[in-house]
PDB file of C-alpha atoms in Angstrom:
ATOM      1  CA  MET A1375     254.492 265.230 200.551  1.00 41.00           C
ATOM      2  CA  ALA A1376     255.983 261.763 200.923  1.00 46.00           C
ATOM      3  CA  LYS A1377     254.328 259.551 203.526  1.00 44.00           C
ATOM      4  CA  SER A1378     256.068 257.626 206.307  1.00 40.00           C
ATOM      5  CA  PRO A1379     256.308 253.833 205.959  1.00 40.00           C
ATOM      6  CA  SER A1380     254.165 253.193 209.046  1.00 44.00           C
ATOM      7  CA  GLU A1381     251.051 254.679 207.427  1.00 58.00           C
ATOM      8  CA  ASN A1382     248.493 252.565 205.611  1.00 85.00           C
ATOM      9  CA  LEU A1383     249.443 252.856 201.970  1.00 94.00           C
ATOM     10  CA  LYS A1384     246.028 252.011 200.523  1.00 96.00           C
ATOM     11  CA  GLY A1385     245.053 254.784 198.117  1.00 97.00           C
ATOM     12  CA  ASN A1386     248.591 256.147 197.786  1.00 97.00           C
ATOM     13  CA  ILE A1387     250.807 256.487 194.742  1.00 97.00           C
ATOM     14  CA  LEU A1388     254.250 254.879 194.746  1.00 96.00           C
ATOM     15  CA  PHE A1389     257.303 255.732 192.692  1.00 94.00           C
ATOM     16  CA  PHE A1390     260.312 253.411 192.518  1.00 88.00           C
ATOM     17  CA  SER A1391     263.412 255.207 193.796  1.00 77.00           C
ATOM     18  CA  PRO A1392     266.132 255.409 191.185  1.00 66.00           C
ATOM     19  CA  ASN A1393     269.389 253.698 192.108  1.00 66.00           C
ATOM     20  CA  GLU A1394     272.898 253.155 190.874  1.00 61.00           C
ATOM     21  CA  GLU A1395     272.241 249.481 190.046  1.00 69.00           C
ATOM     22  CA  GLY A1396     270.538 250.409 186.793  1.00 67.00           C
ATOM     23  CA  THR A1397     267.012 250.035 185.570  1.00 75.00           C
ATOM     24  CA  SER A1398     264.355 247.776 187.045  1.00 82.00           C
ATOM     25  CA  TYR A1399     260.956 246.583 185.849  1.00 87.00           C
ATOM     26  CA  PHE A1400     259.549 249.426 187.946  1.00 91.00           C
ATOM     27  CA  THR A1401     261.835 252.227 186.738  1.00 88.00           C
ATOM     28  CA  ASP A1402     259.700 255.324 186.007  1.00 90.00           C
ATOM     29  CA  SER A1403     256.508 253.513 187.067  1.00 94.00           C
ATOM     30  CA  LEU A1404     253.770 255.165 189.097  1.00 97.00           C
ATOM     31  CA  ILE A1405     251.726 252.611 191.042  1.00 98.00           C
ATOM     32  CA  TYR A1406     248.367 253.177 192.704  1.00 98.00           C
ATOM     33  CA  ILE A1407     247.975 251.013 195.828  1.00 98.00           C
ATOM     34  CA  CYS A1408     244.523 249.402 195.750  1.00 98.00           C
ATOM     35  CA  ASP A1409     244.926 247.251 198.855  1.00 97.00           C
ATOM     36  CA  HIS A1410     247.413 247.149 201.715  1.00 96.00           C
ATOM     37  CA  ASN A1411     246.810 244.932 204.730  1.00 94.00           C
ATOM     38  CA  ASP A1412     248.316 242.149 206.883  1.00 93.00           C
ATOM     39  CA  HIS A1413     248.112 239.714 203.939  1.00 95.00           C
ATOM     40  CA  GLY A1414     250.084 241.901 201.537  1.00 95.00           C
ATOM     41  CA  SER A1415     249.630 244.711 199.053  1.00 97.00           C
ATOM     42  CA  LEU A1416     248.223 245.069 195.540  1.00 98.00           C
ATOM     43  CA  GLY A1417     248.831 247.962 193.186  1.00 98.00           C
ATOM     44  CA  LEU A1418     248.348 248.908 189.538  1.00 98.00           C
ATOM     45  CA  ILE A1419     250.868 250.746 187.377  1.00 98.00           C
ATOM     46  CA  PHE A1420     248.949 253.594 185.732  1.00 97.00           C
ATOM     47  CA  ASN A1421     251.551 255.361 183.582  1.00 97.00           C
ATOM     48  CA  ARG A1422     252.700 252.617 181.197  1.00 96.00           C
ATOM     49  CA  PRO A1423     250.307 252.243 178.260  1.00 97.00           C
ATOM     50  CA  LEU A1424     250.760 249.257 175.956  1.00 96.00           C
ATOM     51  CA  GLU A1425     250.463 249.282 172.168  1.00 95.00           C
ATOM     52  CA  LEU A1426     247.229 247.287 172.624  1.00 95.00           C
ATOM     53  CA  LYS A1427     244.105 249.394 171.994  1.00 93.00           C
ATOM     54  CA  LEU A1428     241.006 248.966 174.160  1.00 93.00           C
ATOM     55  CA  LYS A1429     238.942 248.156 171.075  1.00 90.00           C
ATOM     56  CA  GLU A1430     241.339 245.303 170.154  1.00 91.00           C
ATOM     57  CA  LEU A1431     241.124 243.884 173.677  1.00 93.00           C
ATOM     58  CA  PHE A1432     237.329 243.961 173.632  1.00 92.00           C
ATOM     59  CA  LYS A1433     237.197 242.272 170.214  1.00 90.00           C
ATOM     60  CA  GLY A1434     239.612 239.610 171.447  1.00 91.00           C
ATOM     61  CA  MET A1435     237.243 238.961 174.355  1.00 92.00           C
ATOM     62  CA  LYS A1436     234.382 238.488 171.861  1.00 90.00           C
ATOM     63  CA  ILE A1437     232.467 241.493 173.182  1.00 88.00           C
ATOM     64  CA  ASN A1438     230.277 242.393 170.229  1.00 80.00           C
ATOM     65  CA  ASP A1439     228.608 245.666 171.124  1.00 78.00           C
ATOM     66  CA  ILE A1440     231.709 247.871 171.276  1.00 81.00           C
ATOM     67  CA  ASN A1441     231.184 251.587 171.672  1.00 78.00           C
ATOM     68  CA  LYS A1442     233.682 254.040 170.246  1.00 69.00           C
ATOM     69  CA  GLU A1443     236.089 253.526 173.147  1.00 69.00           C
ATOM     70  CA  GLN A1444     239.470 255.097 172.525  1.00 77.00           C
ATOM     71  CA  GLY A1445     242.752 254.620 174.294  1.00 89.00           C
ATOM     72  CA  ASN A1446     245.165 251.925 175.209  1.00 94.00           C
ATOM     73  CA  VAL A1447     245.377 249.108 177.691  1.00 96.00           C
ATOM     74  CA  PHE A1448     248.058 249.608 180.370  1.00 97.00           C
ATOM     75  CA  ILE A1449     250.522 247.236 181.966  1.00 97.00           C
ATOM     76  CA  GLY A1450     249.403 246.938 185.594  1.00 97.00           C
ATOM     77  CA  GLY A1451     252.381 244.925 186.780  1.00 96.00           C
ATOM     78  CA  PRO A1452     254.293 241.689 186.394  1.00 96.00           C
ATOM     79  CA  VAL A1453     251.900 239.461 188.366  1.00 97.00           C
ATOM     80  CA  ASN A1454     249.179 237.596 186.448  1.00 96.00           C
ATOM     81  CA  PRO A1455     249.609 239.570 183.180  1.00 95.00           C
ATOM     82  CA  GLY A1456     246.656 237.779 181.563  1.00 93.00           C
ATOM     83  CA  ALA A1457     244.161 239.188 184.075  1.00 96.00           C
ATOM     84  CA  ILE A1458     242.318 242.471 183.545  1.00 97.00           C
ATOM     85  CA  PHE A1459     242.110 245.005 186.351  1.00 98.00           C
ATOM     86  CA  ILE A1460     240.170 248.256 186.076  1.00 97.00           C
ATOM     87  CA  LEU A1461     241.165 251.317 188.055  1.00 98.00           C
ATOM     88  CA  HIS A1462     238.199 253.683 187.911  1.00 98.00           C
ATOM     89  CA  SER A1463     236.250 256.551 189.376  1.00 97.00           C
ATOM     90  CA  SER A1464     233.739 255.683 192.084  1.00 97.00           C
ATOM     91  CA  ASP A1465     230.646 256.761 190.128  1.00 97.00           C
ATOM     92  CA  LYS A1466     229.991 253.120 189.117  1.00 96.00           C
ATOM     93  CA  ALA A1467     230.449 249.778 190.902  1.00 96.00           C
ATOM     94  CA  TRP A1468     229.863 246.087 190.205  1.00 96.00           C
ATOM     95  CA  LYS A1469     229.669 242.916 192.279  1.00 91.00           C
ATOM     96  CA  GLU A1470     233.454 242.501 192.506  1.00 88.00           C
ATOM     97  CA  THR A1471     234.332 246.195 192.926  1.00 97.00           C
ATOM     98  CA  LEU A1472     236.789 247.136 195.657  1.00 97.00           C
ATOM     99  CA  ARG A1473     236.259 250.677 196.909  1.00 97.00           C
ATOM    100  CA  VAL A1474     239.778 251.923 197.548  1.00 97.00           C
ATOM    101  CA  THR A1475     238.858 255.477 198.602  1.00 97.00           C
ATOM    102  CA  LYS A1476     235.828 257.697 198.209  1.00 96.00           C
ATOM    103  CA  ASP A1477     237.009 258.678 194.695  1.00 96.00           C
ATOM    104  CA  ILE A1478     238.693 255.560 193.285  1.00 98.00           C
ATOM    105  CA  CYS A1479     237.718 251.903 192.921  1.00 98.00           C
ATOM    106  CA  MET A1480     239.220 248.776 191.405  1.00 98.00           C
ATOM    107  CA  SER A1481     237.173 246.146 189.579  1.00 97.00           C
ATOM    108  CA  THR A1482     237.896 242.823 187.924  1.00 95.00           C
ATOM    109  CA  ASP A1483     234.317 241.868 187.091  1.00 93.00           C
ATOM    110  CA  TYR A1484     233.604 240.778 183.489  1.00 93.00           C
ATOM    111  CA  GLU A1485     230.394 242.848 183.590  1.00 94.00           C
ATOM    112  CA  ALA A1486     232.512 245.943 184.286  1.00 95.00           C
ATOM    113  CA  ILE A1487     234.637 245.212 181.213  1.00 94.00           C
ATOM    114  CA  LYS A1488     231.498 244.717 179.086  1.00 93.00           C
ATOM    115  CA  ASP A1489     229.940 247.925 180.410  1.00 93.00           C
ATOM    116  CA  ILE A1490     233.062 249.894 179.528  1.00 93.00           C
ATOM    117  CA  ALA A1491     233.153 248.337 176.056  1.00 92.00           C
ATOM    118  CA  ASN A1492     229.481 249.208 175.583  1.00 90.00           C
ATOM    119  CA  GLY A1493     229.939 252.811 176.723  1.00 90.00           C
ATOM    120  CA  ASN A1494     228.194 252.266 180.072  1.00 91.00           C
ATOM    121  CA  GLY A1495     231.261 252.320 182.302  1.00 92.00           C
ATOM    122  CA  PRO A1496     232.490 254.826 184.861  1.00 95.00           C
ATOM    123  CA  LYS A1497     233.415 258.359 183.801  1.00 94.00           C
ATOM    124  CA  LYS A1498     237.143 257.738 184.315  1.00 96.00           C
ATOM    125  CA  TYR A1499     238.989 254.436 184.054  1.00 96.00           C
ATOM    126  CA  ILE A1500     242.180 252.645 183.095  1.00 97.00           C
ATOM    127  CA  LEU A1501     242.222 248.973 182.079  1.00 97.00           C
ATOM    128  CA  THR A1502     245.419 247.166 183.006  1.00 98.00           C
ATOM    129  CA  LEU A1503     246.841 243.725 182.351  1.00 98.00           C
ATOM    130  CA  GLY A1504     248.387 242.250 185.479  1.00 97.00           C
ATOM    131  CA  TYR A1505     249.117 243.816 188.827  1.00 98.00           C
ATOM    132  CA  THR A1506     251.948 244.573 191.189  1.00 97.00           C
ATOM    133  CA  GLY A1507     251.946 242.579 194.423  1.00 97.00           C
ATOM    134  CA  TRP A1508     253.843 242.305 197.679  1.00 96.00           C
ATOM    135  CA  GLY A1509     253.710 239.685 200.458  1.00 96.00           C
ATOM    136  CA  PRO A1510     252.914 240.492 204.106  1.00 94.00           C
ATOM    137  CA  GLU A1511     255.018 243.443 205.333  1.00 93.00           C
ATOM    138  CA  GLN A1512     257.139 243.314 202.145  1.00 95.00           C
ATOM    139  CA  LEU A1513     256.048 246.739 200.899  1.00 95.00           C
ATOM    140  CA  ASN A1514     256.511 248.361 204.313  1.00 93.00           C
ATOM    141  CA  ASP A1515     260.018 246.872 204.469  1.00 92.00           C
ATOM    142  CA  GLU A1516     260.845 248.112 200.960  1.00 91.00           C
ATOM    143  CA  ILE A1517     259.614 251.612 201.846  1.00 90.00           C
ATOM    144  CA  SER A1518     261.719 251.540 205.024  1.00 89.00           C
ATOM    145  CA  ASP A1519     264.672 250.636 202.789  1.00 86.00           C
ATOM    146  CA  ASN A1520     263.850 253.675 200.611  1.00 85.00           C
ATOM    147  CA  ALA A1521     263.026 251.578 197.538  1.00 87.00           C
ATOM    148  CA  TRP A1522     259.739 253.448 197.049  1.00 91.00           C
ATOM    149  CA  ILE A1523     258.546 257.008 197.538  1.00 91.00           C
ATOM    150  CA  SER A1524     254.905 257.309 198.615  1.00 93.00           C
ATOM    151  CA  PHE A1525     252.569 260.175 197.691  1.00 95.00           C
ATOM    152  CA  ALA A1526     248.946 260.992 198.491  1.00 94.00           C
ATOM    153  CA  GLU A1527     246.223 259.957 196.067  1.00 95.00           C
ATOM    154  CA  ASP A1528     245.677 262.293 193.125  1.00 96.00           C
ATOM    155  CA  SER A1529     242.791 261.138 190.912  1.00 96.00           C
ATOM    156  CA  GLU A1530     243.362 263.973 188.426  1.00 96.00           C
ATOM    157  CA  LEU A1531     246.957 262.841 187.956  1.00 97.00           C
ATOM    158  CA  ILE A1532     245.863 259.223 187.474  1.00 97.00           C
ATOM    159  CA  PHE A1533     242.970 259.763 185.083  1.00 97.00           C
ATOM    160  CA  SER A1534     243.448 263.153 183.429  1.00 96.00           C
ATOM    161  CA  VAL A1535     247.186 263.713 182.884  1.00 97.00           C
ATOM    162  CA  ASP A1536     248.833 262.119 179.844  1.00 96.00           C
ATOM    163  CA  PRO A1537     250.925 259.126 181.035  1.00 96.00           C
ATOM    164  CA  GLU A1538     254.135 260.552 179.582  1.00 96.00           C
ATOM    165  CA  ASP A1539     253.620 263.738 181.648  1.00 97.00           C
ATOM    166  CA  GLN A1540     252.595 262.158 184.970  1.00 97.00           C
ATOM    167  CA  ILE A1541     256.067 261.953 186.546  1.00 94.00           C
ATOM    168  CA  ASN A1542     256.761 265.601 185.688  1.00 95.00           C
ATOM    169  CA  GLU A1543     253.331 266.578 187.046  1.00 96.00           C
ATOM    170  CA  ILE A1544     253.798 264.799 190.388  1.00 95.00           C
ATOM    171  CA  SER A1545     257.307 266.305 190.602  1.00 94.00           C
ATOM    172  CA  LYS A1546     255.832 269.770 190.046  1.00 95.00           C
ATOM    173  CA  ASN A1547     253.149 269.109 192.686  1.00 92.00           C
ATOM    174  CA  VAL A1548     255.659 268.080 195.367  1.00 91.00           C
ATOM    175  CA  GLY A1549     258.278 270.674 194.437  1.00 92.00           C
ATOM    176  CA  TYR A1550     261.186 268.426 193.428  1.00 90.00           C
ATOM    177  CA  ASP A1551     262.096 265.992 190.643  1.00 89.00           C
ATOM    178  CA  ILE A1552     261.173 262.588 192.056  1.00 89.00           C
ATOM    179  CA  ARG A1553     263.563 260.953 189.597  1.00 86.00           C
ATOM    180  CA  MET A1554     266.478 262.604 191.391  1.00 85.00           C
ATOM    181  CA  ILE A1555     265.818 261.065 194.818  1.00 76.00           C
ATOM    182  CA  SER A1556     268.435 258.524 195.915  1.00 66.00           C
ATOM    183  CA  PRO A1557     267.395 255.420 197.875  1.00 58.00           C
ATOM    184  CA  ASP A1558     270.413 256.159 200.068  1.00 59.00           C
ATOM    185  CA  PHE A1559     268.923 259.352 201.543  1.00 55.00           C
ATOM    186  CA  GLY A1560     268.110 257.655 204.904  1.00 51.00           C
ATOM    187  CA  ASN A1561     265.275 257.836 207.395  1.00 49.00           C
ATOM    188  CA  ALA A1562     264.791 260.285 210.228  1.00 48.00           C
TER     189      ALA A1562
END
């Protein structure tokens, strides 16, 4: 079920509400909120894979001992697109790991990237380039304006469902097509 804007959004999934003004950078993006506090909010898009393969990224970083890692790098958001962020299961942590919830963490540590490349990373992970950010109270204001729909964390959706199926899966889970919600629906 969608959450109210007054709740702490850390650990939630956001979906950009469709509108009549056309497409946006965030159209059809699912964003996992890694941090939400008085200083602002940080999230990672987890359903937009890039053409860039993990193996290519690791080679470009001059990591030599690359395991047989498969998969793509994802676009995490428009802010700082040269930085690597890792959304991952909580079974492994490093010095710079932020524990978001009991099941999901976010890391930016170079050692985490090397461990993943070497096959010693967490069981589930997504590497993203860049992040999505909001200033103080900006995200709460945007949710109050119905720009975003907020859903409870779902680690299976994030890590186990194919990115092209994730919007349909979350729609099935909540019982309605989230792409059909209008930002003009109002607040109670």
